[in-house]
Amino acid sequence: MIHEKLPKIWYGGDYNPEQWDEETVTEDIRMFKLAGIDVATVNVFSWALNQPDENTYDFTWLDETIDRLYQNGVYICLATSTAAHPAWMAKRYPDVRRVDFEGRKRQFGGRHNSCPNSPTYRKYAERIAERLAERYKNHPAVLIWHVSNEYGGYCYCENCQKAFRVWLKDKYGTLDEVNTAWNTRFWGHTFYEWDEIVAPNGLSEEWQGGQNTNFQGISLDYRRFQSDSLLDVFKLERDALKKHTPDLPVTTNLMGLYPELDYFKWGKEMDVVSWDNYPSIDTPESMTAMTHDLMRGLRSGQPFMLMEQTPSQQNWQPYNALKRPGVMRLWSYQAVAHGADTVMFFQLRRSRGATEKYHGAVIEHVGHEHTRVFRESAELGKELSQLEDKLIDSRVNARVAIVFDWENRWAIQLSSGPSIALDYVKEVHKYYDAFYQRNIPVDMISVEEDLSDYDIVIAPVLYMVKEGHADRLKQFVAKGGTFVTTFFSGIVNENDLVTLGGYPGELRDLVGIWAEEIDALEPSNYNEIVMQDKVGSLSGEYKCNILFDLIHAEGADVLATYGSDFYKGMPVLTKNQYGEGHAYYIASSPDQLFVQDFVDTIAADKNIQGELDSAQGVEVIARNKADEKILFVMNHNNQSASFDTGEETYTNLLTGEKYTGETEIKAKDTLILSL
């Protein structure tokens, strides 16, 4: 559990009472009780209010807020307020303001505008975190610390360039090692002095808005450095808090598939992972599920916090549709089903002005409880109270893992070729979705994760093979595991230097093939995957596109070949015996029908089955606690659908109703069942 004082699924969200008068706050608290709100995140953007100048700190409003909420049954997720620096700081200390990708010095404004390597920003951020910890270390309302908010964005200022050189010295030791790692003899870019190295941006090595780079090595390292720099600022505040409150957990809210930070590194430094879930109306349910699982995977399966979602609509997407009736409840339970121990919103009351005034809230602008959104929120709050501690300390158990690596994603994105159509996240999701459609749970894991608990490990487009990863994969397969990788894998090491001797490099003996060439065609040009014989659920022909590895079998069995072009008849799907297990290689980007049949085949081979049979669009996943299994059955369809419990009888934890055999579930409904 997150904190023993509140051993249930927390329910609440961001609250900004400093924006409202006394009468409004009084009314808010009345409605919090009606809605079952038991946790409020406060002080997220209040640095300017807390510290009006360099030497003055005034927490009077915060004292009153925390005391008042606690007296009315609401615990506190206390933020450090450092998500946006004050105007006085930007005016007096220009070093706190970032320099953007085009080399322009920012003025005051926005949110993510603080340079992580600014001595001024680091000093004042650490100082206010410590002041808060000293003040509230013994307050019974405070259950968790929330550092800053949604870290992100890069800086290219002189302070960052200097810090980057120090970071490089720590990593490589000498300039000779840097030159080797970056292959700087290409284009005569050899460095002889450390201060010759500048930040790779639109003024130097990168182009197309940072989508491509002349030297992948320096651009990769700068992304690592910026992720580490922001993480260092988080750790600076975290350590200041821990000095006074060592037993209080510390988190910061991540953003799911956000591309700029290596969240696996961040997860190691957080007591509990939290994240903000904002799918659009056309985001596939399986993409949201995959992102929940990725957040759970940042700490090897530990439950996480859903820190933010909207109860109704967002304000920043091109088309901000309302959540249809039942969807907020459905998506909240989807988060819980995949490992969330909180259901929290941004925001509890809609702001009156500025950019988020049209972002939804539990309490709308009308200011009373007689709205659809509030009624749905109150109903969910009541249900979460009914569940009490039934879900706390439960886990999602998976026998299948999919590897996700932010640095691999960066390297693919930065590569000048072979295809702009290659999207790492889409390729990963393609395989995740196939398991999702069969209600088979999946863990999203890092390249460092222990593989011993899994039967199947899939690493789509494993372009970058980091040191030691190939050996771990070989050990996994040799002991009987099934490993799957795809086209454009095993190409480079972690410095984006090609592993010589033939693709797929360090994976070559594991998968038993050699890729001689890689063809890249515009995505509307398809080839065919022609099965040689029926293999499990695989038979006949399928389509493939984007990239086409021209491979030769080196011990692997050829299960399918290309159907056209000059490489017609060359292998496109292979299976290699390695020790007691098998490694598959899929040499192109296949259509979803192939992926589904392929996943059915390898799952059946390992006797892995979904939780329950269900209709299309009905998601079933379990959380497990000791010997108890709690099933979440969620109908994402706009009409009723069915699922089948077989001969087992399940009890609805919310209503006590019994279900056996084929059962109907209403549109957008969620059932929480136990045996």
CSV table of C-alpha atoms in Angstrom, one decimal, residues 9 328-338 340 343 379-392 394 612 618-625 628-635 643 645 649-659 663-666 668-675:
chain,number,residue,atom,x,y,z
A,9,ILE,CA,-7.9,2.8,-3.5
A,328,MET,CA,-14.9,7.9,-16.7
A,329,ARG,CA,-15.8,4.9,-14.5
A,330,LEU,CA,-14.7,2.4,-17.1
A,331,TRP,CA,-11.3,4.0,-17.7
A,332,SER,CA,-10.8,4.5,-13.9
A,333,TYR,CA,-11.3,0.8,-13.3
A,334,GLN,CA,-9.1,0.0,-16.3
A,335,ALA,CA,-6.3,1.8,-14.5
A,336,VAL,CA,-7.0,-0.1,-11.3
A,337,ALA,CA,-7.2,-3.4,-13.1
A,338,HIS,CA,-3.7,-2.8,-14.6
A,340,ALA,CA,-3.3,1.5,-10.0
A,343,VAL,CA,-8.0,7.1,-9.0
A,379,GLU,CA,-21.0,7.0,-7.7
A,380,LEU,CA,-17.5,5.9,-8.3
A,381,GLY,CA,-16.3,7.3,-5.0
A,382,LYS,CA,-19.0,5.2,-3.2
A,383,GLU,CA,-17.9,2.1,-5.1
A,384,LEU,CA,-14.3,2.6,-4.2
A,385,SER,CA,-15.3,2.9,-0.5
A,386,GLN,CA,-17.2,-0.4,-0.8
A,387,LEU,CA,-14.1,-2.2,-2.1
A,388,GLU,CA,-12.2,-1.0,1.0
A,389,ASP,CA,-8.8,-2.8,1.2
A,390,LYS,CA,-9.7,-5.7,-1.1
A,391,LEU,CA,-7.3,-4.6,-3.9
A,392,ILE,CA,-4.4,-3.2,-1.8
A,394,SER,CA,-2.5,-7.2,-5.1
A,612,LEU,CA,-11.9,-15.6,-19.7
A,618,VAL,CA,-14.6,-6.8,-23.6
A,619,GLU,CA,-11.3,-6.6,-21.6
A,620,VAL,CA,-10.7,-9.1,-18.8
A,621,ILE,CA,-7.7,-8.8,-16.5
A,622,ALA,CA,-6.9,-10.0,-13.0
A,623,ARG,CA,-5.2,-8.7,-9.9
A,624,ASN,CA,-3.9,-11.4,-7.6
A,625,LYS,CA,-3.5,-11.2,-3.8
A,628,GLU,CA,-7.4,-14.7,-4.3
A,629,LYS,CA,-8.0,-13.5,-7.8
A,630,ILE,CA,-10.1,-10.5,-8.6
A,631,LEU,CA,-11.3,-10.2,-12.1
A,632,PHE,CA,-12.1,-6.9,-13.9
A,633,VAL,CA,-14.5,-7.4,-16.8
A,634,MET,CA,-14.7,-4.1,-18.8
A,635,ASN,CA,-17.0,-3.6,-21.8
A,643,PHE,CA,-18.2,-13.0,-21.6
A,645,THR,CA,-17.0,-17.8,-16.9
A,649,THR,CA,-19.2,-19.0,-10.4
A,650,TYR,CA,-18.1,-15.5,-9.7
A,651,THR,CA,-19.5,-13.0,-7.3
A,652,ASN,CA,-19.8,-9.3,-8.1
A,653,LEU,CA,-17.9,-7.5,-5.3
A,654,LEU,CA,-20.1,-4.4,-5.6
A,655,THR,CA,-23.6,-6.0,-5.8
A,656,GLY,CA,-23.2,-9.6,-4.6
A,657,GLU,CA,-24.7,-10.8,-7.9
A,658,LYS,CA,-23.6,-14.3,-9.1
A,659,TYR,CA,-22.4,-15.1,-12.6
A,663,THR,CA,-23.0,-13.6,-19.2
A,664,GLU,CA,-24.1,-10.2,-20.6
A,665,ILE,CA,-22.3,-7.0,-19.7
A,666,LYS,CA,-23.8,-3.6,-20.5
A,668,LYS,CA,-19.3,0.8,-21.0
A,669,ASP,CA,-19.9,-1.2,-17.8
A,670,THR,CA,-17.3,-2.7,-15.5
A,671,LEU,CA,-17.8,-5.8,-13.3
A,672,ILE,CA,-15.4,-6.6,-10.4
A,673,LEU,CA,-15.6,-10.3,-9.7
A,674,SER,CA,-14.1,-12.9,-7.3
A,675,LEU,CA,-14.6,-16.6,-6.9
